[in-house]
CSV table of C-alpha atoms in Angstrom, one decimal:
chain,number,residue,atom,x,y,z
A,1,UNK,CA,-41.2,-45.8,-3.8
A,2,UNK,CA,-41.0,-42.9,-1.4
A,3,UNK,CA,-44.2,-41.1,-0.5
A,4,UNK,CA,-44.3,-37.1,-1.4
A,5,UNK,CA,-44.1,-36.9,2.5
A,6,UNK,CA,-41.2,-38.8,2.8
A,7,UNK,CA,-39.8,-36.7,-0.3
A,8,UNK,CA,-40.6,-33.7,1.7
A,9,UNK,CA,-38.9,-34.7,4.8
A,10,UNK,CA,-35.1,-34.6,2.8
A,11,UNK,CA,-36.0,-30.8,2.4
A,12,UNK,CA,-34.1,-29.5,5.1
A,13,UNK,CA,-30.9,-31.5,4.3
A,14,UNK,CA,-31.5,-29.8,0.8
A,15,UNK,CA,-31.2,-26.3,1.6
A,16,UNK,CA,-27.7,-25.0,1.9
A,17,UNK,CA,-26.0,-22.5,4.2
A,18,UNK,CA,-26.3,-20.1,1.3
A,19,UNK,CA,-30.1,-20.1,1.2
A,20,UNK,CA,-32.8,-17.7,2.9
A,21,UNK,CA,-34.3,-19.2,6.2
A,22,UNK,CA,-38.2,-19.6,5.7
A,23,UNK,CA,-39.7,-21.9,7.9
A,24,UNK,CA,-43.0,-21.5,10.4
A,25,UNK,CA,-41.0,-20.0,13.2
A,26,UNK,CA,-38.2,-18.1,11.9
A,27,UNK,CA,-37.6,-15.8,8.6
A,28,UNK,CA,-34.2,-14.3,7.9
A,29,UNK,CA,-32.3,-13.3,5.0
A,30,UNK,CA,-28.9,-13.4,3.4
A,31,UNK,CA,-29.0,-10.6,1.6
A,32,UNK,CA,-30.0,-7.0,2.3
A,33,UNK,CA,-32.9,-7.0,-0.6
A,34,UNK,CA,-34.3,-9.5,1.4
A,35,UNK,CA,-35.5,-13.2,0.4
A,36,UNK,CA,-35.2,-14.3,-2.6
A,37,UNK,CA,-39.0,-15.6,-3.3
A,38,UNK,CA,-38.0,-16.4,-6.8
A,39,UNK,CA,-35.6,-19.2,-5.5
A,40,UNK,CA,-38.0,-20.1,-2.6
A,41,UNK,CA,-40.5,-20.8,-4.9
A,42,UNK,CA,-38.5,-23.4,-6.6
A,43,UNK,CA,-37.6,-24.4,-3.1
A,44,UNK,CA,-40.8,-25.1,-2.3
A,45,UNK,CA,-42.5,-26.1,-5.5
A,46,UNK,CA,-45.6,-24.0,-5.3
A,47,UNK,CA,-46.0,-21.5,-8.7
A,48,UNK,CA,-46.2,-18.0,-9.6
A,49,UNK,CA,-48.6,-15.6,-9.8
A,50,UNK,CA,-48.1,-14.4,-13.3
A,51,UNK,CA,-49.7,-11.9,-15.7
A,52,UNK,CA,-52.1,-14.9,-16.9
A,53,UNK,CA,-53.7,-15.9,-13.5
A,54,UNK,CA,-54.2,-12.3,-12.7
A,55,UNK,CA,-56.2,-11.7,-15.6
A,56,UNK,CA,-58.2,-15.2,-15.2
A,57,UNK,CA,-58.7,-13.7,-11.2
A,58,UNK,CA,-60.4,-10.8,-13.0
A,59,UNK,CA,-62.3,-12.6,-16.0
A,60,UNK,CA,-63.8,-14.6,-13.1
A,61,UNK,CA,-64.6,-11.7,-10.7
A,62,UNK,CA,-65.4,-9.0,-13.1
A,63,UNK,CA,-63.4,-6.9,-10.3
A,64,UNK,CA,-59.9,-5.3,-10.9
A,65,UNK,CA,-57.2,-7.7,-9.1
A,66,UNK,CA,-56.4,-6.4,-5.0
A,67,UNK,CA,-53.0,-4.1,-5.2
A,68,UNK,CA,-51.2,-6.8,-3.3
A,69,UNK,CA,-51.4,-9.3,-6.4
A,70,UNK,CA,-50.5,-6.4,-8.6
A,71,UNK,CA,-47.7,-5.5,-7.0
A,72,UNK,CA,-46.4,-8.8,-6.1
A,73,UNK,CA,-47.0,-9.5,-2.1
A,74,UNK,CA,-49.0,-12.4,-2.8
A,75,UNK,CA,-46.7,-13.9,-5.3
A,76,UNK,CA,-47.4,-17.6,-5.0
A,77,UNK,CA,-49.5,-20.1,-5.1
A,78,UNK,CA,-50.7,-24.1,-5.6
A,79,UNK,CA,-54.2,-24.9,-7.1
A,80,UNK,CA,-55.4,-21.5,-7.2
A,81,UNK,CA,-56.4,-22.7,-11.0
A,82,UNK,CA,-58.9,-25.2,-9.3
A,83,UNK,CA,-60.3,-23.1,-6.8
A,84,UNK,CA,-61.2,-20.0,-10.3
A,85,UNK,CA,-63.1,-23.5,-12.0
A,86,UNK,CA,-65.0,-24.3,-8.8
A,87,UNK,CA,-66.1,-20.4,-8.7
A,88,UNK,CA,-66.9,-20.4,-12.4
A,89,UNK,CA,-69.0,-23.7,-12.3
A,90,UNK,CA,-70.8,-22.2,-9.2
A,91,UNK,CA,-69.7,-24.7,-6.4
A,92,UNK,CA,-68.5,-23.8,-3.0
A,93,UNK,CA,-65.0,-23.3,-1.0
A,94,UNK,CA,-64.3,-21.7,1.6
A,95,UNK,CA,-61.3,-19.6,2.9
A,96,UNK,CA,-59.0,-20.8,5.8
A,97,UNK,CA,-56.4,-18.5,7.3
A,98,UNK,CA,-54.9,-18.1,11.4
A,99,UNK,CA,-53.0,-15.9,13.7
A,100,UNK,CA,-50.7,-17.3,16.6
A,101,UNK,CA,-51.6,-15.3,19.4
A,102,UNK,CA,-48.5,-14.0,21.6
A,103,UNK,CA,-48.6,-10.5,21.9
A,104,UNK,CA,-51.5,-8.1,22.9
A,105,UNK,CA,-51.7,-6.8,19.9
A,106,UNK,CA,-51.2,-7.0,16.3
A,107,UNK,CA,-48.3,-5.0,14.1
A,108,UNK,CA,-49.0,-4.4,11.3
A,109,UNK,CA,-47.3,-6.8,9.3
A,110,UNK,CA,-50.2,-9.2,10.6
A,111,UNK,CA,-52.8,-6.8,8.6
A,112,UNK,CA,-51.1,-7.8,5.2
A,113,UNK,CA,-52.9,-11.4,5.0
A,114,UNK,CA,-56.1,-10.4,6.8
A,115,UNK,CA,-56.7,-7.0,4.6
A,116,UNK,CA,-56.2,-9.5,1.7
A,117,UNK,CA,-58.3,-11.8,2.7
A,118,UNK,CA,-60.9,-9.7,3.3
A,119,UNK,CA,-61.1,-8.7,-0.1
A,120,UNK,CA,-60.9,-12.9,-1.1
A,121,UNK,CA,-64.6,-13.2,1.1
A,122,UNK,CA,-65.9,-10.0,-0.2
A,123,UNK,CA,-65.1,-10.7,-4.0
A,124,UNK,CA,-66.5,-14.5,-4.1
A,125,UNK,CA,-68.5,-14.2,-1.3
A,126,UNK,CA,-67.4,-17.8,0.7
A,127,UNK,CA,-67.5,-18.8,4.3
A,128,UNK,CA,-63.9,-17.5,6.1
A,129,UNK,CA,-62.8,-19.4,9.6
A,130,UNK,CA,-59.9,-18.0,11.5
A,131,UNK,CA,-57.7,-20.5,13.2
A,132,UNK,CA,-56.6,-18.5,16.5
A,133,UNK,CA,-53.5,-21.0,17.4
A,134,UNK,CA,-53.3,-20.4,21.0
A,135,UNK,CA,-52.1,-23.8,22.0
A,136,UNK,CA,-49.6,-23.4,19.5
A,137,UNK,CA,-48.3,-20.4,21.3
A,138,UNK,CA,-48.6,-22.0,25.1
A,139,UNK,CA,-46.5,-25.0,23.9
A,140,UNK,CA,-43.4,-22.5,21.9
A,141,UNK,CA,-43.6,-19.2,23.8
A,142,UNK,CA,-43.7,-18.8,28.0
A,143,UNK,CA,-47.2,-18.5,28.3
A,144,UNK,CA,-49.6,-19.7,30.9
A,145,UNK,CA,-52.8,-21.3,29.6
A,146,UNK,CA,-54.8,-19.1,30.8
A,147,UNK,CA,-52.9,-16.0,29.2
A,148,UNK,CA,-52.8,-17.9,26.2
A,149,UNK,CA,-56.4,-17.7,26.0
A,150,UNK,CA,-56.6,-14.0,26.3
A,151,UNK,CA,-54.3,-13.4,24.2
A,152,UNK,CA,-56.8,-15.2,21.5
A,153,UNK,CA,-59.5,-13.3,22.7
A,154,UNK,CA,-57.8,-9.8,22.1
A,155,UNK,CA,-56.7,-10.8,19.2
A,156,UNK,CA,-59.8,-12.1,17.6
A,157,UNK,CA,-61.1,-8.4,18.4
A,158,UNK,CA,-58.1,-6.9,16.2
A,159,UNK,CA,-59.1,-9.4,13.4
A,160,UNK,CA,-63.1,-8.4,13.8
A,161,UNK,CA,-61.6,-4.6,13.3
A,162,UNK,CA,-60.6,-5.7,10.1
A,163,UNK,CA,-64.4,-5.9,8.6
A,164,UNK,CA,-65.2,-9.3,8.0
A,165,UNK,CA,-68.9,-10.2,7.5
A,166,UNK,CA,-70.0,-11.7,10.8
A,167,UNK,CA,-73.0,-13.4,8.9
A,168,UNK,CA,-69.9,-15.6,7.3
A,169,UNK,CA,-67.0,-15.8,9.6
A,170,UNK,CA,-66.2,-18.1,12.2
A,171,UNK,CA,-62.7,-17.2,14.9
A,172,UNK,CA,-61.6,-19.8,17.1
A,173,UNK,CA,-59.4,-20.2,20.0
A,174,UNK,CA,-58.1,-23.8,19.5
A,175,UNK,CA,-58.1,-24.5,23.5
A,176,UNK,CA,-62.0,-23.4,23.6
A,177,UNK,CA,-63.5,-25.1,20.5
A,178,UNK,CA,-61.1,-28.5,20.4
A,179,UNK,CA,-63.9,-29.0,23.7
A,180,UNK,CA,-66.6,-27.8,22.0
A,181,UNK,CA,-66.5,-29.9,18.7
A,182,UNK,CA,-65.5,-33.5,18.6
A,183,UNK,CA,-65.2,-33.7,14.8
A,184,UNK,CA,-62.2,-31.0,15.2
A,185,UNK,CA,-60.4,-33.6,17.6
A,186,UNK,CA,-61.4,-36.6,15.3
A,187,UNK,CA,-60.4,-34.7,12.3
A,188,UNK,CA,-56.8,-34.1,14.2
A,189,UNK,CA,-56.6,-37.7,14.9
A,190,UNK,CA,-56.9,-38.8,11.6
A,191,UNK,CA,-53.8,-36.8,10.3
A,192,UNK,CA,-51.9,-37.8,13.1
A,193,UNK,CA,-52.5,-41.3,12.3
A,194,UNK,CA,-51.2,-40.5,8.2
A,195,UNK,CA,-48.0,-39.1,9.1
A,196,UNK,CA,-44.7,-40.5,10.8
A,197,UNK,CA,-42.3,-38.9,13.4
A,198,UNK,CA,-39.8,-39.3,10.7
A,199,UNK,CA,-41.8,-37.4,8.2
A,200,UNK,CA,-42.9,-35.0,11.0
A,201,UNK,CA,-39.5,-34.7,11.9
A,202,UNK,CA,-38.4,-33.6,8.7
A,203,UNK,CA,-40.6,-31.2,7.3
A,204,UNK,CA,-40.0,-29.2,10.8
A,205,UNK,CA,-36.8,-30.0,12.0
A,206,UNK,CA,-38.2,-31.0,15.6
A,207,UNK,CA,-35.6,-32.0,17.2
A,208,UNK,CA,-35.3,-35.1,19.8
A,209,UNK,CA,-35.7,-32.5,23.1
A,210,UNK,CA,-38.3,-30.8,21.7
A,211,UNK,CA,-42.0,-31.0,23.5
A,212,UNK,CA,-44.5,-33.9,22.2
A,213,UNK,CA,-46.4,-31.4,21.7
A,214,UNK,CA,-44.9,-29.3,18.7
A,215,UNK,CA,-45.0,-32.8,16.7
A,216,UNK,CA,-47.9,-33.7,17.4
A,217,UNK,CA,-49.0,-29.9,16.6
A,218,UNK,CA,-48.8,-29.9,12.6
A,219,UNK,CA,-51.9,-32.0,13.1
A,220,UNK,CA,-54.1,-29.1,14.4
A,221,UNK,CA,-53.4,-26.9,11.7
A,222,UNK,CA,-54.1,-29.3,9.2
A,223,UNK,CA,-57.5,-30.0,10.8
A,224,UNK,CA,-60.2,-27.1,9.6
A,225,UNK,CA,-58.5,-27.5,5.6
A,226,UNK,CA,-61.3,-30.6,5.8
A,227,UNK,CA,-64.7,-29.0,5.8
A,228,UNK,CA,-65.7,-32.0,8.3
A,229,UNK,CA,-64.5,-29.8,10.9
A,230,UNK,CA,-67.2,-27.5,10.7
A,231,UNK,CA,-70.2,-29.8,10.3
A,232,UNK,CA,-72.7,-26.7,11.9
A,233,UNK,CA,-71.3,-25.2,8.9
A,234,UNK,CA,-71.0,-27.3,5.9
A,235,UNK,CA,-73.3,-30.3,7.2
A,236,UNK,CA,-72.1,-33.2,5.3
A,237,UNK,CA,-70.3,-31.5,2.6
A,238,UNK,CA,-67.1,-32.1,1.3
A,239,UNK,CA,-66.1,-28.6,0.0
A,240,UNK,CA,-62.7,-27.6,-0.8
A,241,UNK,CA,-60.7,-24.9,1.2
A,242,UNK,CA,-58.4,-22.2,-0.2
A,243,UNK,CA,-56.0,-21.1,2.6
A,244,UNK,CA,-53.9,-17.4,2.3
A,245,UNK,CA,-51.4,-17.4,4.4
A,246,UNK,CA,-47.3,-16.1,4.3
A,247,UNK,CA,-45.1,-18.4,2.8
A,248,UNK,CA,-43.7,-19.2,6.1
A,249,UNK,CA,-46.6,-21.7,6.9
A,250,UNK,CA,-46.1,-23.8,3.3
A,251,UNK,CA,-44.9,-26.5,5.1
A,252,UNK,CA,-47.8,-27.3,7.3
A,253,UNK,CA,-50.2,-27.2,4.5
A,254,UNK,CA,-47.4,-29.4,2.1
A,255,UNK,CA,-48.3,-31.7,4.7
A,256,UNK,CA,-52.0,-31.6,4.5
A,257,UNK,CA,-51.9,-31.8,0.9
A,258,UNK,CA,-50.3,-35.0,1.2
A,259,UNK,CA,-52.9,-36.4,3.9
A,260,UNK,CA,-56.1,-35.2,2.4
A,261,UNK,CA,-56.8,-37.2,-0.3
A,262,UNK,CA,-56.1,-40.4,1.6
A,263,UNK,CA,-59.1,-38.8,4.3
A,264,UNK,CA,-61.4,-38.7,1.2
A,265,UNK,CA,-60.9,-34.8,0.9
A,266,UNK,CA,-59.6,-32.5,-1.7
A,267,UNK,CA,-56.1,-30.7,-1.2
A,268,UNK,CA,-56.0,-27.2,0.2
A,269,UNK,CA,-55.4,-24.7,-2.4
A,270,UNK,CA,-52.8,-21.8,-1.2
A,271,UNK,CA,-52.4,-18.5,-1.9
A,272,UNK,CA,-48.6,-17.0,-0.7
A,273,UNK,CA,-47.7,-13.5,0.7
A,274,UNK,CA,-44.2,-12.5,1.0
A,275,UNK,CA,-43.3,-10.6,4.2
A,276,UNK,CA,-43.5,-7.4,5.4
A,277,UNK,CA,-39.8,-6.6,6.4
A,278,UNK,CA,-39.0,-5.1,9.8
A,279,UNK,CA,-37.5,-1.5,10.4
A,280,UNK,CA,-34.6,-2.3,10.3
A,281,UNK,CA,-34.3,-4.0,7.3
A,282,UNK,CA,-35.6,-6.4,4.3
A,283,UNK,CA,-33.5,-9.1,5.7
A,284,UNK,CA,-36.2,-10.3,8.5
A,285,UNK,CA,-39.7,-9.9,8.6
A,286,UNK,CA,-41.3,-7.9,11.4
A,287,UNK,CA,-40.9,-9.7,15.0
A,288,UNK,CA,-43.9,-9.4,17.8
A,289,UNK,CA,-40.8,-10.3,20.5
A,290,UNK,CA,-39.2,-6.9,19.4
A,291,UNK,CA,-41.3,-3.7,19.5
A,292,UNK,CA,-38.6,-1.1,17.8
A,293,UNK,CA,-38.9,-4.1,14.8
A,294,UNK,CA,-42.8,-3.3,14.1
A,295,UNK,CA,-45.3,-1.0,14.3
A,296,UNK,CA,-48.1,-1.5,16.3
A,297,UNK,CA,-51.8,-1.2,15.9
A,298,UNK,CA,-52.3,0.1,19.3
A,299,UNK,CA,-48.9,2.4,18.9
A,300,UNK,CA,-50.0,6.0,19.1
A,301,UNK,CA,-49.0,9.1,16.2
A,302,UNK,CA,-46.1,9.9,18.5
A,303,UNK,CA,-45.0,6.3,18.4
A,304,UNK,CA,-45.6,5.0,15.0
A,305,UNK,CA,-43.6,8.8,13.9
A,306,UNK,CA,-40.5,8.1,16.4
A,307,UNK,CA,-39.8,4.3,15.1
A,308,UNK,CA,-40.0,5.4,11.8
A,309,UNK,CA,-37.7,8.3,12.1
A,310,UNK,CA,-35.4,6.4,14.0
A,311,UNK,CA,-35.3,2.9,13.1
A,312,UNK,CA,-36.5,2.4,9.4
A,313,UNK,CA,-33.3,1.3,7.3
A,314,UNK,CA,-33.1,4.6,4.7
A,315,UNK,CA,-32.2,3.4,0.9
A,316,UNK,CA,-30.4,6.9,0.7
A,317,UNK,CA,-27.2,8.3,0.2
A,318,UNK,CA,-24.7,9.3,3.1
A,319,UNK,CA,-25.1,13.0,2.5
A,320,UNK,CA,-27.7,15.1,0.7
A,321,UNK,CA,-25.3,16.2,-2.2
A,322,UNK,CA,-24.7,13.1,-3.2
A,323,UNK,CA,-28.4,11.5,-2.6
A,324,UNK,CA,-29.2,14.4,-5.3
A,325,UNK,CA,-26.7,13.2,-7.7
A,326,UNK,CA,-27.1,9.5,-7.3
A,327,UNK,CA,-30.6,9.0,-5.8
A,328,UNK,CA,-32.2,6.6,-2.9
A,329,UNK,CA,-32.3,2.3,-3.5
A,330,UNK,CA,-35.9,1.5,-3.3
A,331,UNK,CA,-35.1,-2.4,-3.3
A,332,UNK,CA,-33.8,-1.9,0.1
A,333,UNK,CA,-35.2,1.4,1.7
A,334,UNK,CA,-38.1,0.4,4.4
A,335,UNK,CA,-40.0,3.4,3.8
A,336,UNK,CA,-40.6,2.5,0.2
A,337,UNK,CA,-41.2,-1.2,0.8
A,338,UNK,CA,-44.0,-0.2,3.3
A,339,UNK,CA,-45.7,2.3,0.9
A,340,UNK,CA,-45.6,-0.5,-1.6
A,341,UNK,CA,-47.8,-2.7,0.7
A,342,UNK,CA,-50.1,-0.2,2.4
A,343,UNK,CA,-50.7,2.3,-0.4
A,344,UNK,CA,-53.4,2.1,-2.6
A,345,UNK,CA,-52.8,4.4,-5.4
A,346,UNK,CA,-50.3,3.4,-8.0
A,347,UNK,CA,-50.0,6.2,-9.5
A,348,UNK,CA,-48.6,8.0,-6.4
A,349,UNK,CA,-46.1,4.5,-5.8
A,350,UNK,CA,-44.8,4.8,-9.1
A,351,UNK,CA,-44.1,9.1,-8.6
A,352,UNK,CA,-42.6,8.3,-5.2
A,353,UNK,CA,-40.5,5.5,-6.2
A,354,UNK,CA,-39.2,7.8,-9.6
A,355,UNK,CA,-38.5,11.1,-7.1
A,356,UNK,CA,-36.6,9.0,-4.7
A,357,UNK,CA,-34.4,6.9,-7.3
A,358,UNK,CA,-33.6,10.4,-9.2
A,359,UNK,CA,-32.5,12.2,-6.6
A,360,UNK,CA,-35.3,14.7,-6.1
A,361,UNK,CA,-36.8,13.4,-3.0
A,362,UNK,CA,-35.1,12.6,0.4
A,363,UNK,CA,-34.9,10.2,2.4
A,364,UNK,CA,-37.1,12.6,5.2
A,365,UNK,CA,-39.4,13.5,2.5
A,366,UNK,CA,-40.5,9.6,2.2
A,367,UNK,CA,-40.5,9.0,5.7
A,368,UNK,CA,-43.0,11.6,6.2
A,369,UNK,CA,-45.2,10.5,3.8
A,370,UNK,CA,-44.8,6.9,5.1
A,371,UNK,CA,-46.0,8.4,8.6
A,372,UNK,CA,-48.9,10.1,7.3
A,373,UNK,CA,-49.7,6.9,5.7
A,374,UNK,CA,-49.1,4.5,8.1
A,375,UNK,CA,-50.8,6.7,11.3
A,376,UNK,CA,-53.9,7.2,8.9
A,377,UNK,CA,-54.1,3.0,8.8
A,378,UNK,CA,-53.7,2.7,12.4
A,379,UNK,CA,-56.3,5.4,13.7
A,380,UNK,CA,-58.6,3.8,11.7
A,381,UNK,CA,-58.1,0.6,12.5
A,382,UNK,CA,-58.1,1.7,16.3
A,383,UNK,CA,-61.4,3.5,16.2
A,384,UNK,CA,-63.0,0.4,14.9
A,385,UNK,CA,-61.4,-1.9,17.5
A,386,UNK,CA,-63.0,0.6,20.2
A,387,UNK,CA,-66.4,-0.4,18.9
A,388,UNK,CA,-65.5,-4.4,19.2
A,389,UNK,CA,-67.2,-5.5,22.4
A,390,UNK,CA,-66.4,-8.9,24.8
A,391,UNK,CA,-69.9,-9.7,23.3
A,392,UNK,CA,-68.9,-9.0,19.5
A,393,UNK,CA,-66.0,-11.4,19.8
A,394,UNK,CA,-68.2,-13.9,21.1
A,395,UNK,CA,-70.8,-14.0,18.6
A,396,UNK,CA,-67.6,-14.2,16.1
A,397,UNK,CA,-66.1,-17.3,18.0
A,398,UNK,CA,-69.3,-19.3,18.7
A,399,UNK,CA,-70.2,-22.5,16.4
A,400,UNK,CA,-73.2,-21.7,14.3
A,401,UNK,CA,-74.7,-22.3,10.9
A,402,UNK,CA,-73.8,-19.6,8.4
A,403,UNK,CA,-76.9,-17.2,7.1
């Protein structure tokens, strides 16, 4: 009988011209609404975030459920179920989540599964590590080494921005602390030895003039799901991990589920985000390669209220007499879809989104607010990234037992 790897490996001969393109390093729709995550989730065969696991989230936290489950931007999941019992029983996990370093800054698309998982660490109160993939990066993008590793180190100080509790958060570069720890390496090893080329081969689509380095890659993010990674953490403990992430990383951690049991560990538990579209549209997610697709957090008012005059795709009518008779299409206009994600109140969402479907508010009207919005975000964010120091992001990415 086939293994669920092998099973897993026929997914890309599955998936037809007709579907969405999800996969680790590319995102792109065939429709205008953008993906389909209903489909994907059958796709993928993770489950939906439904009315009933929102209100166990809350039965277990005695705290209202974050806006990003409410409204649907984390839509997905596998085990989440098992990682509520844990927390009601009183026994530990921990959060795992990453960021691929290749620009010098993050847009804010990468804020969506950082802000949320924030609020994950704050409302159980777990150890978080940050993966900071910048071998990943040197081997896919044209990157020296040695910018690689800034790149991680610049980035780590956007993630610190964020808030995270340094007394329970540990950011690494993978280049600096595959040296530093041997049970990382040994850890890697292990899943390398568990999986084929073949099944490698097919869960990513490497293809035969690709580097050894992207297949033997898969490995390294696999690696800190098993608590043994971080023995200065969890000592000799075996504790399950609960990784956010956006849907586009499913396959590496389909994968680890796979291999984890068979290393003595429990498999990950996932929490999905859809993505944050670009500009220019809902069919493709933001892209750090093009800077009129995304919004910076180091872009400045002037910026941030030029790219979204000019280049967010407008749900609206051709001309103002007949936007007031028909209204705007909030399923596809960017300003809308932003709001949705970055503000709080939904009270306000829901009298936006009924002004702009009837008619009564423009298309300029919502791009204004969108601005305010969005420029209030980034300030903020920036005046905290001015306090992050070298040293701050040191103390963040050094090994060392939790408080």
């Amino acid at each position: 009988m086939a293994s669920s790897l092998e099973n897993l490996s026929l997914e890309s001969k599955e998936v037809n011209s007709e579907d969405d393109v999800v996969n680790p390093w590319n995102v792109c729709s065939k429709n205008k609404t953008g993906i389909d995550y209903d489909k994907l989730i059958r796709r993928f065969g993770s489950s939906k975030i439904d009315e009933k696991l929102l209100l166990r989230i809350e039965a277990a936290t005695k705290k209202p459920v974050h806006h990003f489950l409410k409204r649907g931007i984390f839509f997905s999941h596998r085990d989440l179920y098992s990682i509520l019992n844990l927390y009601e029983q009183g026994k530990p996990f921990y959060l795992y989540t990453g960021r691929g370093p290749s620009s010098n800054s993050l847009h804010i698309g990468h804020l969506i599964p950082f802000i949320f998982t924030k609020w994950l660490q704050d409302t159980f109160n777990v150890p978080l590590v940050i993966q900071l993939t910048d071998d990943e990066k040197y081997l896919w993008k044209d990157l020296t080494l040695e910018e690689a590793k800034r790149l991680s180190v610049e980035n780590a100080k956007d993630i610190i921005a964020c808030g995270f509790d340094k007394k329970n958060t540990f950011i690494f570069s993978d280049l600096q602390f595959m040296g530093e720890y041997p049970s990382f390496y040994a850890n890697v090893i292990k899943i390398q030895k568990s999986v084929t080329f073949n099944q490698v081969k097919g869960i990513f689509g490497f293809g035969d003039s690709d580097v050894i380095g992207k297949i033997a890659f898969p490995a390294v993010q696999a690696a800190p799901c098993l608590s043994s990674t971080f023995p200065f953490i969890f000592g000799d403990q075996k504790v399950p991990c609960l990784v956010p992430c956006a849907i586009d990383q499913d396959p590496y951690f389909r994968m680890t589920r796979d291999v984890a049991p068979k290393l003595g560990f429990s498999k990950p538990a996932l929490i999905h985000s859809s993505f944050l579209p670009s500009l220019q549209g809902a069919d493709t997610k933001m892209s750090a390669s093009d800077l009129n697709s995304s919004i910076y957090l180091k872009d400045t008012p002037k910026e941030i209220k030029n790219k979204i005059n000019k280049y967010a795709f407008s749900g609206g009518q051709e001309t103002v007499e007949l936007h007031r008779e028909k209204g705007g299409d909030c399923n596809v206009d960017i300003s809308y879809q932003y709001l949705k994600h970055f503000l709080e109140s939904d009270e306000e969402l829901m009298n936006i989104e009924k002004a702009y479907t009837s008619g009564k508010m423009l298309t300029g009207e919502l791009k204004k607010i969108l601005i305010e919005s969005i420029t209030k975000i980034v300030q903020e964010h920036q005046t905290n990234r001015k306090k992050i120091t070298d040293d701050d992001a040191k103390e963040f990415m050094t090994p060392r037992k939790f408080s």
